[in-house]
Amino acid sequence: MEASSENRFNLLPPGLRFCPTDEDLVLHFLYHKASLASPHHSSNSIIPQLQLHLYNPWQFHGRALSNGDIHYFFSTVGESKATENGYWKDVLMDEPILCSATGDEVGIKKYHIFFVGEGDDSPTPIQTTWVMQEYRIYSYLLDTHAHSPDTLPKQESEFGLWVMCRVFEAKDNSGRSIFSYEDDEDNESELSYLDEMYLTMDDI
């Protein structure tokens, strides 16, 4: 069910901010969501589910759970990432999500940048400062009693139905993107953006 424009998901008590870790997003929120039997099952989660293709990133205010300019929402695996004005491009910078208690890999974080244009094959797409971190959970976590994590392959086919999305702008003081993506494998100049991005997260 889509969140309404009244944004009831942002009604946190005064003084509280939603600042989950990667592990929190995967093991607490995403695991709980993926454990529900039906994709249309309603829950009391404070994080709404959105159809990604219906919104440009600057339209998440009032629809997602937001902490300032950082927006959180659920989407589905395989959801179209093309919107009316552009598309989200996977930059192939995946990171494993580890359980702090056991050290086990429990999920994966994928990075996407929003480009304004008619599609991934558009001759003149324009990169924006919008970044999306997409969290996926491994399906074996949904049946821990029947299987051991060590007995199942961690392949894309093992991902659950739902994904968690965190969207924000990553830009420097001049307003330029700190995520300068190049699709050329020989260009190594800007793909180490992660440290810079993490340093700016507190200011977003």
Backbone as a printed PyTorch tensor [residue, N CA C, xyz], in Angstrom:
tensor([[[  0.8570,  -1.1960,   0.0000],
         [  0.0000,   0.0000,   0.0000],
         [  0.8810,   1.2290,   0.0000]],

        [[  0.5970,   2.1930,  -0.8830],
         [  1.4110,   3.3890,  -0.9890],
         [  1.2010,   4.2920,   0.2170]],

        [[  2.2660,   5.0060,   0.5940],
         [  2.1330,   5.9810,   1.6660],
         [  1.3390,   7.1760,   1.1750]],

        [[  0.5430,   7.7830,   2.0280],
         [ -0.2530,   8.9320,   1.6350],
         [  0.5740,  10.1930,   1.7260]],

        [[  0.0480,  11.2680,   1.1230],
         [  0.7510,  12.5430,   1.1420],
         [  0.8010,  13.1410,   2.5350]],

        [[ -0.0120,  12.6010,   3.4650],
         [  0.0220,  13.1030,   4.8290],
         [  1.2840,  12.6600,   5.5600]],

        [[  1.9780,  11.6940,   4.9950],
         [  3.2550,  11.2640,   5.5290],
         [  3.1830,  10.8450,   6.9930]],

        [[  2.2680,   9.9430,   7.2940],
         [  2.1380,   9.4780,   8.6690],
         [  3.3830,   8.7370,   9.1380]],

        [[  4.2500,   8.3250,   8.1970],
         [  5.4350,   7.5730,   8.5670],
         [  6.5120,   8.4600,   9.1830]],

        [[  6.3670,   9.7660,   9.0630],
         [  7.3600,  10.6690,   9.6220],
         [  6.9770,  11.1870,  11.0020]],

        [[  5.8950,  10.6680,  11.5620],
         [  5.4240,  11.1620,  12.8420],
         [  6.1600,  10.4800,  13.9890]],

        [[  7.4690,  10.6510,  14.0460],
         [  8.2640,  10.1410,  15.1570],
         [  8.1570,  11.1140,  16.3280]],

        [[  8.3220,  10.6360,  17.5710],
         [  8.2670,  11.5410,  18.7220],
         [  9.3070,  12.6470,  18.5960]],

        [[  9.0180,  13.8310,  19.0770],
         [  9.9620,  14.9510,  18.9950],
         [ 11.3130,  14.5920,  19.6000]],

        [[ 12.3620,  14.9720,  18.9290],
         [ 13.7130,  14.7170,  19.4270],
         [ 14.3240,  13.4220,  18.9450]],

        [[ 13.5210,  12.5400,  18.3460],
         [ 14.0320,  11.2670,  17.8680],
         [ 14.3640,  11.3570,  16.3810]],

        [[ 15.4720,  10.7110,  15.9870],
         [ 15.8650,  10.6440,  14.5920],
         [ 16.0340,   9.1810,  14.2070]],

        [[ 15.7030,   8.8640,  12.9840],
         [ 15.8190,   7.5030,  12.4810],
         [ 17.2040,   7.3440,  11.8620]],

        [[ 18.1150,   6.7060,  12.5810],
         [ 19.5070,   6.5710,  12.1410],
         [ 19.9650,   5.1190,  12.2390]],

        [[ 19.3550,   4.2100,  11.4870],
         [ 19.7170,   2.7850,  11.5840],
         [ 21.0420,   2.4910,  10.9130]],

        [[ 21.7220,   1.4710,  11.3920],
         [ 22.9240,   0.9710,  10.7290],
         [ 22.5120,   0.0630,   9.5760]],

        [[ 23.4770,  -0.3070,   8.7500],
         [ 23.2000,  -1.2670,   7.6840],
         [ 22.6570,  -2.5700,   8.2530]],

        [[ 23.2550,  -3.0120,   9.3450],
         [ 22.8070,  -4.2540,   9.9750],
         [ 21.3810,  -4.1300,  10.4850]],

        [[ 21.0380,  -2.9770,  11.0730],
         [ 19.6680,  -2.7500,  11.5360],
         [ 18.6770,  -2.8550,  10.3800]],

        [[ 18.9970,  -2.2240,   9.2620],
         [ 18.0860,  -2.2140,   8.1180],
         [ 17.8370,  -3.6200,   7.5970]],

        [[ 18.8900,  -4.4420,   7.5690],
         [ 18.7580,  -5.7930,   7.0210],
         [ 18.1040,  -6.7430,   8.0160]],

        [[ 18.6580,  -6.8490,   9.2130],
         [ 18.2230,  -7.8830,  10.1450],
         [ 16.9390,  -7.5320,  10.8940]],

        [[ 16.6820,  -6.2510,  11.1110],
         [ 15.4670,  -5.8980,  11.8380],
         [ 14.3220,  -5.5540,  10.8830]],

        [[ 14.5130,  -4.5760,  10.0330],
         [ 13.4100,  -4.1170,   9.1910],
         [ 13.1910,  -4.9970,   7.9680]],

        [[ 14.2470,  -5.2610,   7.1920],
         [ 14.0680,  -6.0160,   5.9510],
         [ 13.7420,  -7.4790,   6.2280]],

        [[ 14.3960,  -8.0670,   7.2130],
         [ 14.0870,  -9.4580,   7.5670],
         [ 12.6270,  -9.6030,   7.9690]],

        [[ 12.1410,  -8.6650,   8.7990],
         [ 10.7470,  -8.7300,   9.2370],
         [  9.8000,  -8.5910,   8.0530]],

        [[ 10.0820,  -7.6530,   7.1670],
         [  9.2280,  -7.4400,   6.0040],
         [  9.2090,  -8.6770,   5.1070]],

        [[ 10.3960,  -9.2460,   4.8610],
         [ 10.4880, -10.4010,   3.9680],
         [  9.8850, -11.6550,   4.5750]],

        [[  9.7340, -11.7010,   5.8930],
         [  9.1780, -12.8750,   6.5600],
         [  7.6710, -12.9670,   6.3990]],

        [[  7.0330, -11.8790,   6.0020],
         [  5.5920, -11.8950,   5.8180],
         [  5.2380, -12.7430,   4.6100]],

        [[  4.1670, -13.5140,   4.7170],
         [  3.8420, -14.4990,   3.6940],
         [  3.4550, -13.8730,   2.3660]],

        [[  2.7270, -12.7660,   2.3940],
         [  2.2100, -12.1720,   1.1630],
         [  2.8910, -10.8520,   0.8790]],

        [[  3.2160, -10.5510,  -0.3960],
         [  3.8110,  -9.2600,  -0.7210],
         [  2.8780,  -8.0930,  -0.4570]],

        [[  1.5730,  -8.3690,  -0.3030],
         [  0.6120,  -7.3020,  -0.0380],
         [  0.1390,  -7.3090,   1.4130]],

        [[  0.7880,  -8.1200,   2.2230],
         [  0.4530,  -8.1940,   3.6480],
         [  0.7830,  -6.8530,   4.2930]],

        [[ -0.1650,  -6.2910,   5.0110],
         [  0.0890,  -5.0140,   5.6770],
         [  0.7770,  -5.2620,   7.0080]],

        [[  1.6580,  -4.3680,   7.3780],
         [  2.3540,  -4.4880,   8.6560],
         [  2.3600,  -3.1300,   9.3370]],

        [[  2.8190,  -3.1090,  10.5540],
         [  2.8710,  -1.8710,  11.3120],
         [  4.2410,  -1.2060,  11.2230]],

        [[  5.0320,  -1.5650,  10.2390],
         [  6.3420,  -0.9720,  10.0840],
         [  6.2170,   0.5270,   9.8620]],

        [[  7.1330,   1.2840,  10.4520],
         [  7.1270,   2.7240,  10.2400],
         [  7.6690,   3.0830,   8.8670]],

        [[  8.2440,   2.1000,   8.1630],
         [  8.8080,   2.3450,   6.8370],
         [  7.7840,   1.9190,   5.7800]],

        [[  7.3970,   2.8150,   4.8700],
         [  6.3870,   2.4680,   3.8660],
         [  6.9890,   1.6890,   2.7160]],

        [[  6.1370,   1.1400,   1.8890],
         [  6.5770,   0.5220,   0.6440],
         [  6.1190,   1.3980,  -0.5190]],

        [[  7.0100,   1.6300,  -1.4700],
         [  6.7360,   2.4880,  -2.6130],
         [  7.0690,   1.7610,  -3.9030]],

        [[  6.3970,   2.1540,  -4.9600],
         [  6.7600,   1.6930,  -6.2860],
         [  7.7970,   2.6550,  -6.8450]],

        [[  9.0060,   2.1740,  -6.9720],
         [ 10.1550,   3.0360,  -7.2670],
         [  9.9710,   3.8240,  -8.5550]],

        [[  9.3570,   3.2030,  -9.5550],
         [  9.2670,   3.8640, -10.8530],
         [  8.2850,   5.0320, -10.8710]],

        [[  7.4770,   5.1760,  -9.8370],
         [  6.4830,   6.2460,  -9.8140],
         [  7.0480,   7.5800,  -9.3480]],

        [[  8.2560,   7.5710,  -8.7640],
         [  8.7700,   8.7850,  -8.1480],
         [ 10.1930,   9.0900,  -8.5860]],

        [[ 10.4420,  10.3590,  -8.8580],
         [ 11.8050,  10.8400,  -8.9830],
         [ 12.3570,  11.0240,  -7.5770]],

        [[ 13.6750,  11.0120,  -7.3950],
         [ 14.2170,  11.0390,  -6.0210],
         [ 13.8410,  12.2800,  -5.2260]],

        [[ 13.6220,  13.3970,  -5.8860],
         [ 13.2520,  14.6160,  -5.1660],
         [ 11.7870,  14.6270,  -4.7550]],

        [[ 11.0540,  13.5480,  -5.0730],
         [  9.6400,  13.4580,  -4.7090],
         [  9.3850,  12.5460,  -3.5040]],

        [[ 10.4400,  12.0960,  -2.8370],
         [ 10.2440,  11.1750,  -1.7130],
         [  9.8140,  11.8790,  -0.4350]],

        [[ 10.0320,  13.1960,  -0.3440],
         [  9.5420,  13.9290,   0.8190],
         [  8.0280,  13.7460,   0.9350]],

        [[  7.5620,  13.3830,   2.1370],
         [  6.1420,  13.1840,   2.3530],
         [  5.6450,  11.8090,   1.9830]],

        [[  6.5080,  10.9830,   1.4030],
         [  6.0990,   9.6360,   1.0040],
         [  6.9300,   8.5510,   1.6940]],

        [[  8.2190,   8.7930,   1.8690],
         [  9.1040,   7.8470,   2.5370],
         [  9.2740,   8.2500,   4.0040]],

        [[  9.8510,   7.3550,   4.8010],
         [ 10.2780,   7.7230,   6.1480],
         [ 11.5740,   8.4980,   5.9980]],

        [[ 11.6140,   9.7200,   6.4760],
         [ 12.7580,  10.5820,   6.2160],
         [ 13.4290,  11.0380,   7.4980]],

        [[ 14.7460,  11.1010,   7.4470],
         [ 15.5530,  11.7260,   8.4870],
         [ 16.2760,  12.8710,   7.7940]],

        [[ 15.7010,  14.0590,   7.8650],
         [ 16.2320,  15.1710,   7.0930],
         [ 16.0630,  14.8840,   5.6090]],

        [[ 17.1660,  14.8410,   4.8850],
         [ 17.1400,  14.5830,   3.4480],
         [ 17.5150,  13.1440,   3.1060]],

        [[ 17.4630,  12.2510,   4.0790],
         [ 17.7080,  10.8320,   3.8350],
         [ 16.3670,  10.1140,   3.9120]],

        [[ 16.0330,   9.3440,   2.8880],
         [ 14.7150,   8.7450,   2.7690],
         [ 14.8080,   7.2200,   2.7530]],

        [[ 13.8990,   6.5690,   3.4830],
         [ 13.8750,   5.1170,   3.6020],
         [ 12.5200,   4.5860,   3.1460]],

        [[ 12.5350,   3.4980,   2.3770],
         [ 11.2900,   2.8550,   1.9720],
         [ 11.5990,   1.4520,   1.4650]],

        [[ 10.5530,   0.6230,   1.4220],
         [ 10.6580,  -0.7190,   0.8410],
         [ 10.2510,  -0.6780,  -0.6240]],

        [[ 10.8770,  -1.5260,  -1.4160],
         [ 10.4670,  -1.7590,  -2.7840],
         [ 10.5900,  -3.2600,  -3.0230]],

        [[ 10.3310,  -3.7060,  -4.2440],
         [ 10.3960,  -5.1270,  -4.5440],
         [ 11.5540,  -5.4380,  -5.4710]],

        [[ 12.0870,  -6.6450,  -5.3530],
         [ 13.1420,  -7.0950,  -6.2500],
         [ 12.5900,  -7.1160,  -7.6750]],

        [[ 13.3460,  -6.5820,  -8.6100],
         [ 12.9040,  -6.5530,  -9.9940],
         [ 12.0640,  -5.3500, -10.3590]],

        [[ 11.8000,  -4.4640,  -9.3930],
         [ 11.0410,  -3.2480,  -9.6730],
         [ 11.7670,  -2.4010, -10.7170]],

        [[ 11.0140,  -1.8570, -11.6590],
         [ 11.6090,  -0.9760, -12.6690],
         [ 12.2550,   0.2270, -12.0030]],

        [[ 13.4480,   0.5670, -12.4400],
         [ 14.1610,   1.7160, -11.8820],
         [ 14.1550,   2.9110, -12.8310]],

        [[ 13.2790,   2.8660, -13.8310],
         [ 13.1040,   3.9840, -14.7500],
         [ 11.8870,   4.7960, -14.3160]],

        [[ 12.0490,   6.1110, -14.1710],
         [ 10.9710,   6.9960, -13.7730],
         [ 10.5520,   7.8630, -14.9560]],

        [[  9.6620,   8.7830, -14.6980],
         [  9.1930,   9.6680, -15.7600],
         [ 10.3100,  10.5480, -16.2950]],

        [[ 11.2650,  10.9020, -15.4200],
         [ 12.3080,  11.8410, -15.8220],
         [ 13.7010,  11.2440, -15.9490]],

        [[ 13.8820,   9.9960, -15.5500],
         [ 15.2310,   9.4310, -15.6080],
         [ 15.2570,   7.9820, -15.1800]],

        [[ 16.4000,   7.5480, -14.6390],
         [ 16.5550,   6.1490, -14.2620],
         [ 17.6860,   6.0180, -13.2510]],

        [[ 17.6210,   4.9560, -12.4670],
         [ 18.6660,   4.6230, -11.5020],
         [ 19.6400,   3.6460, -12.1570]],

        [[ 20.9280,   3.9710, -12.1020],
         [ 21.9560,   3.1260, -12.7220],
         [ 22.7680,   2.4160, -11.6460]],

        [[ 22.8480,   1.1060, -11.7480],
         [ 23.6690,   0.3030, -10.8430],
         [ 25.1360,   0.5530, -11.1910]],

        [[ 25.9290,   0.9940, -10.1940],
         [ 27.3340,   1.3030, -10.4570],
         [ 28.2710,   0.1630, -10.0660]],

        [[ 27.6810,  -1.0010,  -9.7570],
         [ 28.4660,  -2.2230,  -9.5340],
         [ 29.4940,  -2.0510,  -8.4260]],

        [[ 29.0710,  -1.4370,  -7.3190],
         [ 29.9310,  -1.2650,  -6.1480],
         [ 29.2830,  -1.9610,  -4.9500]],

        [[ 29.0070,  -3.2560,  -5.0700],
         [ 28.2910,  -3.9960,  -4.0370],
         [ 29.1420,  -4.1720,  -2.7820]],

        [[ 28.4670,  -4.1370,  -1.6230],
         [ 29.1340,  -4.3520,  -0.3400],
         [ 28.3780,  -5.4080,   0.4570]],

        [[ 29.0610,  -6.3320,   1.0980],
         [ 28.3670,  -7.3060,   1.9490],
         [ 27.9330,  -6.6590,   3.2590]],

        [[ 26.8180,  -7.1180,   3.8010],
         [ 26.3400,  -6.6930,   5.1160],
         [ 26.5800,  -7.8460,   6.0780]],

        [[ 27.3160,  -7.5900,   7.1420],
         [ 27.7110,  -8.6320,   8.0830],
         [ 26.9510,  -8.4970,   9.3970]],

        [[ 26.6810,  -9.6320,  10.0110],
         [ 26.1010,  -9.6620,  11.3520],
         [ 27.2160,  -9.4270,  12.3590]],

        [[ 27.0820,  -8.4100,  13.2120],
         [ 28.1420,  -8.0710,  14.1530],
         [ 28.3430,  -9.1680,  15.1970]],

        [[ 27.2950,  -9.9360,  15.5060],
         [ 27.3910, -10.9710,  16.5290],
         [ 28.1300, -12.2120,  16.0390]],

        [[ 27.9220, -12.5790,  14.7730],
         [ 28.4870, -13.8280,  14.2560],
         [ 29.5140, -13.6380,  13.1490]],

        [[ 29.4990, -12.4560,  12.5290],
         [ 30.3830, -12.2350,  11.3930],
         [ 29.8630, -12.8050,  10.0930]],

        [[ 28.6670, -13.4260,  10.1140],
         [ 28.0860, -14.0200,   8.9050],
         [ 27.6160, -12.9310,   7.9440]],

        [[ 27.7350, -13.2050,   6.6600],
         [ 27.2010, -12.3080,   5.6530],
         [ 25.7000, -12.5460,   5.5440]],

        [[ 24.9040, -11.5220,   5.8350],
         [ 23.4560, -11.6880,   5.8950],
         [ 22.7200, -10.9440,   4.7780]],

        [[ 23.4340, -10.1520,   4.0200],
         [ 22.8000,  -9.4090,   2.9480],
         [ 23.8270,  -8.6810,   2.1200]],

        [[ 23.3370,  -7.8410,   1.2250],
         [ 24.2250,  -7.1110,   0.3320],
         [ 23.6590,  -5.7140,   0.1060]],

        [[ 24.5730,  -4.7500,  -0.0700],
         [ 24.1750,  -3.3680,  -0.3550],
         [ 24.6740,  -2.9980,  -1.7390]],

        [[ 23.7440,  -2.5500,  -2.5920],
         [ 24.0630,  -2.1580,  -3.9500],
         [ 23.9070,  -0.6490,  -4.0790]],

        [[ 24.7190,  -0.0390,  -4.9420],
         [ 24.6950,   1.4070,  -5.1300],
         [ 24.1360,   1.7690,  -6.5050]],

        [[ 23.2910,   2.7920,  -6.5220],
         [ 22.7150,   3.2960,  -7.7650],
         [ 22.8170,   4.8230,  -7.7730]],

        [[ 23.0270,   5.3950,  -8.9560],
         [ 23.0120,   6.8430,  -9.1470],
         [ 21.8450,   7.1850, -10.0670]],

        [[ 21.1930,   8.3100,  -9.7780],
         [ 20.0720,   8.7240, -10.6250],
         [ 20.5670,   9.5940, -11.7680]],

        [[ 20.1890,   9.2090, -12.9870],
         [ 20.5000,   9.9690, -14.1890],
         [ 19.2110,  10.5160, -14.7840]],

        [[ 19.2510,  11.7680, -15.1890],
         [ 18.1330,  12.3600, -15.9040],
         [ 18.3290,  12.0850, -17.3850]],

        [[ 17.3320,  11.5260, -18.0200],
         [ 17.4290,  11.1630, -19.4270],
         [ 16.3390,  10.1760, -19.7750]],

        [[ 16.3480,   9.7270, -21.0120],
         [ 15.2670,   8.8670, -21.4920],
         [ 15.5190,   7.3910, -21.2410]],

        [[ 16.7160,   7.0240, -20.7810],
         [ 16.9970,   5.6170, -20.5340],
         [ 18.4780,   5.3700, -20.4500]],

        [[ 18.8390,   4.1410, -20.0300],
         [ 20.2400,   3.7930, -19.8490],
         [ 21.0410,   3.9170, -21.1450]],

        [[ 20.3570,   3.7870, -22.3030],
         [ 21.0440,   3.8870, -23.5820],
         [ 20.8920,   5.2700, -24.2160]],

        [[ 20.3960,   6.2330, -23.4420],
         [ 20.2460,   7.5850, -23.9540],
         [ 21.6120,   8.1700, -24.2890]],

        [[ 21.7490,   8.8790, -25.4000],
         [ 23.0540,   9.4220, -25.7770],
         [ 23.5380,  10.5440, -24.8720]],

        [[ 22.6190,  11.2240, -24.1810],
         [ 23.0290,  12.3620, -23.3550],
         [ 22.3960,  12.3190, -21.9650]],

        [[ 22.5720,  11.2280, -21.2000],
         [ 22.0420,  11.2190, -19.8330],
         [ 22.8490,  12.1620, -18.9560]],

        [[ 22.1970,  12.7500, -17.9720],
         [ 22.8430,  13.6990, -17.0690],
         [ 22.8780,  13.1010, -15.6740]],

        [[ 24.0660,  12.9470, -15.1170],
         [ 24.2030,  12.4040, -13.7660],
         [ 23.7760,  13.4410, -12.7410]],

        [[ 23.0060,  13.0060, -11.7500],
         [ 22.5950,  13.8960, -10.6690],
         [ 23.3940,  13.5720,  -9.4090]],

        [[ 23.0800,  14.2730,  -8.3370],
         [ 23.7410,  14.0260,  -7.0510],
         [ 22.9960,  13.0110,  -6.2020]],

        [[ 21.9250,  12.4290,  -6.7390],
         [ 21.1130,  11.4920,  -5.9630],
         [ 21.7060,  10.0890,  -5.9940]],

        [[ 21.8250,   9.4880,  -4.8080],
         [ 22.3700,   8.1450,  -4.6390],
         [ 21.3340,   7.2780,  -3.9330]],

        [[ 21.2150,   6.0350,  -4.3690],
         [ 20.3450,   5.0760,  -3.6840],
         [ 21.1650,   3.8700,  -3.2520]],

        [[ 21.0640,   3.5280,  -1.9790],
         [ 21.6300,   2.2900,  -1.4670],
         [ 20.4860,   1.2840,  -1.3650]],

        [[ 20.6280,   0.1740,  -2.0470],
         [ 19.5900,  -0.8530,  -2.0780],
         [ 20.0730,  -2.0660,  -1.2930]],

        [[ 19.3280,  -2.4220,  -0.2510],
         [ 19.6890,  -3.5380,   0.6190],
         [ 18.8660,  -4.7620,   0.2520]],

        [[ 19.5480,  -5.8880,   0.1360],
         [ 18.8710,  -7.1510,  -0.1600],
         [ 19.2330,  -8.1770,   0.9020]],

        [[ 18.2710,  -9.0320,   1.2110],
         [ 18.4640, -10.0540,   2.2260],
         [ 18.5290, -11.4180,   1.5530]],

        [[ 19.3150, -12.3320,   2.1110],
         [ 19.4060, -13.6800,   1.5630],
         [ 18.2170, -14.5140,   2.0250]],

        [[ 17.6570, -15.2750,   1.0970],
         [ 16.4340, -16.0280,   1.3890],
         [ 16.6240, -17.0600,   2.4980]],

        [[ 17.8390, -17.5620,   2.6820],
         [ 18.0270, -18.5990,   3.7020],
         [ 17.7190, -18.0700,   5.1020]],

        [[ 17.7900, -16.7490,   5.2910],
         [ 17.4820, -16.1870,   6.6050],
         [ 16.0060, -16.3280,   6.9490]],

        [[ 15.1700, -16.5460,   5.9440],
         [ 13.7370, -16.6520,   6.1910],
         [ 13.3380, -18.0210,   6.7120]],

        [[ 14.2630, -18.9670,   6.7040],
         [ 13.9570, -20.3280,   7.1580],
         [ 15.1620, -20.8820,   7.9060]],

        [[ 15.5620, -20.1880,   8.9470],
         [ 16.7790, -20.5630,   9.6680],
         [ 16.6380, -21.8760,  10.4140]],

        [[ 15.4080, -22.3080,  10.6530],
         [ 15.2330, -23.5720,  11.3740],
         [ 15.4590, -24.7670,  10.4560]],

        [[ 15.1910, -24.6050,   9.1710],
         [ 15.2940, -25.7300,   8.2490],
         [ 16.6590, -25.8160,   7.5760]],

        [[ 17.3800, -24.6680,   7.5300],
         [ 18.6330, -24.6480,   6.8010],
         [ 19.7030, -23.9260,   7.6090]],

        [[ 20.9160, -24.2900,   7.3600],
         [ 22.0480, -23.5620,   7.9150],
         [ 22.5420, -22.5850,   6.8630]],

        [[ 22.9560, -21.3640,   7.2520],
         [ 23.4760, -20.4140,   6.2800],
         [ 24.6460, -20.9670,   5.4720]],

        [[ 25.3770, -21.9430,   6.0510],
         [ 26.5550, -22.4740,   5.3590],
         [ 26.1840, -23.4730,   4.2710]],

        [[ 24.9140, -23.8920,   4.2220],
         [ 24.5510, -24.9350,   3.2770],
         [ 23.9100, -24.3960,   2.0090]],

        [[ 23.6310, -23.0930,   1.9830],
         [ 22.9630, -22.5200,   0.8190],
         [ 23.8650, -21.5050,   0.1290]],

        [[ 23.8670, -21.4900,  -1.2130],
         [ 24.6970, -20.5280,  -1.9400],
         [ 24.1480, -19.1250,  -1.8260]],

        [[ 25.0370, -18.1470,  -1.7050],
         [ 24.6240, -16.7450,  -1.6270],
         [ 24.6590, -16.1810,  -3.0430]],

        [[ 23.6850, -16.5350,  -3.8380],
         [ 23.5870, -16.0620,  -5.2070],
         [ 22.3480, -15.1960,  -5.3390]],

        [[ 22.2620, -14.4860,  -6.4640],
         [ 21.1490, -13.5590,  -6.6280],
         [ 19.8090, -14.2760,  -6.5660]],

        [[ 19.7580, -15.5360,  -6.9880],
         [ 18.5080, -16.2920,  -6.9430],
         [ 18.0490, -16.5360,  -5.5100]],

        [[ 18.9380, -16.3410,  -4.5460],
         [ 18.5930, -16.5730,  -3.1510],
         [ 18.0740, -15.3170,  -2.4600]],

        [[ 17.9870, -14.1810,  -3.1690],
         [ 17.4840, -12.9700,  -2.5540],
         [ 15.9800, -13.0660,  -2.3460]],

        [[ 15.4930, -12.4320,  -1.2670],
         [ 14.0750, -12.4260,  -0.9930],
         [ 13.3230, -11.4750,  -1.9120]],

        [[ 12.0270, -11.3440,  -1.6430],
         [ 11.1660, -10.5350,  -2.4980],
         [ 11.3870,  -9.0370,  -2.3180]],

        [[ 11.6390,  -8.6210,  -1.0770],
         [ 11.6910,  -7.1980,  -0.7680],
         [ 13.1180,  -6.6640,  -0.7360]],

        [[ 13.2480,  -5.3700,  -0.9980],
         [ 14.5100,  -4.6590,  -0.8080],
         [ 14.2220,  -3.4180,   0.0280]],

        [[ 15.2450,  -2.9730,   0.7430],
         [ 15.1690,  -1.7210,   1.4850],
         [ 15.9820,  -0.6850,   0.7260]],

        [[ 15.4300,   0.5060,   0.5740],
         [ 16.1210,   1.5690,  -0.1560],
         [ 16.4020,   2.7470,   0.7720]],

        [[ 17.6160,   3.2710,   0.6750],
         [ 17.9970,   4.5090,   1.3600],
         [ 18.4580,   5.4890,   0.2810]],

        [[ 17.7960,   6.6200,   0.1730],
         [ 18.0740,   7.5840,  -0.8940],
         [ 18.4890,   8.9120,  -0.2750]],

        [[ 19.5130,   9.5340,  -0.8460],
         [ 20.0030,  10.8250,  -0.3550],
         [ 20.8080,  11.5070,  -1.4550]],

        [[ 21.1040,  12.7740,  -1.2440],
         [ 21.9740,  13.5040,  -2.1610],
         [ 23.3970,  13.4790,  -1.6220]],

        [[ 24.3530,  13.1840,  -2.4950],
         [ 25.7690,  13.1590,  -2.1160],
         [ 26.4620,  14.2610,  -2.9050]],

        [[ 26.6610,  15.4060,  -2.2690],
         [ 27.2700,  16.5320,  -2.9670],
         [ 28.2030,  17.2800,  -2.0350]],

        [[ 29.1640,  17.9850,  -2.6380],
         [ 30.1120,  18.7570,  -1.8490],
         [ 29.5390,  20.1460,  -1.5700]],

        [[ 30.3490,  21.0090,  -0.9600],
         [ 29.8620,  22.3270,  -0.5620],
         [ 29.4710,  23.2000,  -1.7430]],

        [[ 30.0020,  22.8900,  -2.9180],
         [ 29.6690,  23.6650,  -4.1090],
         [ 28.4260,  23.1320,  -4.8060]],

        [[ 27.8570,  22.0460,  -4.2750],
         [ 26.6640,  21.4830,  -4.8720],
         [ 26.9280,  20.4450,  -5.9260]],

        [[ 28.2100,  20.1120,  -6.1620],
         [ 28.5410,  19.0970,  -7.1640],
         [ 28.5120,  17.7150,  -6.5420]],

        [[ 28.2170,  16.7110,  -7.3640],
         [ 28.1760,  15.3390,  -6.8780],
         [ 29.5770,  14.8820,  -6.4760]],

        [[ 29.6750,  14.2090,  -5.3180],
         [ 30.9560,  13.6250,  -4.9270],
         [ 31.0770,  12.2100,  -5.4670]],

        [[ 30.0260,  11.7730,  -6.1500],
         [ 30.0280,  10.4500,  -6.7590],
         [ 30.1870,  10.6540,  -8.2530]],

        [[ 31.4120,  10.7100,  -8.7400],
         [ 31.6660,  10.9190, -10.1630],
         [ 31.8670,   9.5670, -10.8110]],

        [[ 30.8010,   9.0550, -11.4210],
         [ 30.8210,   7.7140, -11.9680],
         [ 31.3210,   7.6970, -13.4000]],

        [[ 32.2370,   6.7930, -13.6810],
         [ 32.7170,   6.5810, -15.0440],
         [ 32.4610,   5.1350, -15.4150]],

        [[ 31.8990,   4.9050, -16.5960],
         [ 31.5600,   3.5570, -17.0410],
         [ 32.7270,   2.8570, -17.7000]],

        [[ 33.8850,   3.5180, -17.7310],
         [ 35.0690,   2.9600, -18.3660],
         [ 35.8830,   2.2310, -17.3090]],

        [[ 36.0870,   0.9200, -17.4800],
         [ 36.8080,   0.1280, -16.4750],
         [ 38.2450,   0.5870, -16.3130]],

        [[ 38.7970,   1.2760, -17.3250],
         [ 40.1730,   1.7260, -17.2380],
         [ 40.3080,   3.0100, -16.4400]],

        [[ 39.1890,   3.6680, -16.1480],
         [ 39.2290,   4.9150, -15.4050],
         [ 39.0920,   4.6070, -13.9260]],

        [[ 40.1610,   4.8170, -13.1680],
         [ 40.1760,   4.4780, -11.7440],
         [ 40.1840,   5.7180, -10.8680]],

        [[ 39.9270,   6.8880, -11.4550],
         [ 40.1520,   8.1300, -10.7290],
         [ 39.0990,   8.4230,  -9.6700]],

        [[ 37.8220,   8.0170,  -9.8890],
         [ 36.7710,   8.4870,  -9.0040],
         [ 35.9800,   7.3780,  -8.3340]],

        [[ 36.3360,   6.1160,  -8.5070],
         [ 35.5200,   5.0490,  -7.9470],
         [ 35.7710,   4.8240,  -6.4640]],

        [[ 36.6950,   5.5740,  -5.8880],
         [ 36.9250,   5.4620,  -4.4510],
         [ 36.1740,   6.5670,  -3.7200]],

        [[ 34.9310,   6.8190,  -4.1370],
         [ 34.1190,   7.8760,  -3.5740],
         [ 33.5690,   7.5370,  -2.2010]],

        [[ 33.5930,   6.2730,  -1.7990],
         [ 32.8550,   5.8360,  -0.6150],
         [ 33.2940,   6.5530,   0.6520]],

        [[ 34.6170,   6.7110,   0.8460],
         [ 35.0860,   7.3800,   2.0500],
         [ 34.5650,   8.8090,   2.1190]],

        [[ 34.5930,   9.5170,   0.9760],
         [ 34.0820,  10.8780,   0.9570],
         [ 32.5980,  10.9100,   1.2760]],

        [[ 31.8560,   9.9520,   0.7400],
         [ 30.4150,   9.9450,   0.9380],
         [ 30.0740,   9.7020,   2.3990]],

        [[ 30.7790,   8.7560,   3.0320],
         [ 30.5110,   8.4840,   4.4300],
         [ 30.7890,   9.7140,   5.2990]],

        [[ 31.8440,  10.4740,   4.9550],
         [ 32.1870,  11.6510,   5.7120],
         [ 31.1030,  12.7200,   5.6270]],

        [[ 30.3740,  12.7420,   4.5310],
         [ 29.3430,  13.7540,   4.3570],
         [ 27.9850,  13.3190,   4.8940]],

        [[ 27.8210,  12.0300,   5.2310],
         [ 26.5050,  11.5400,   5.6610],
         [ 25.9940,  12.2880,   6.8820]],

        [[ 26.8990,  12.6720,   7.8050],
         [ 26.4500,  13.3690,   9.0090],
         [ 25.8990,  14.7500,   8.7090]],

        [[ 26.2810,  15.2980,   7.5390],
         [ 25.8300,  16.6510,   7.1830],
         [ 24.5820,  16.6390,   6.3440]],

        [[ 24.1460,  15.4480,   5.9040],
         [ 22.9880,  15.3750,   5.0150],
         [ 21.6920,  15.5660,   5.8160]]])
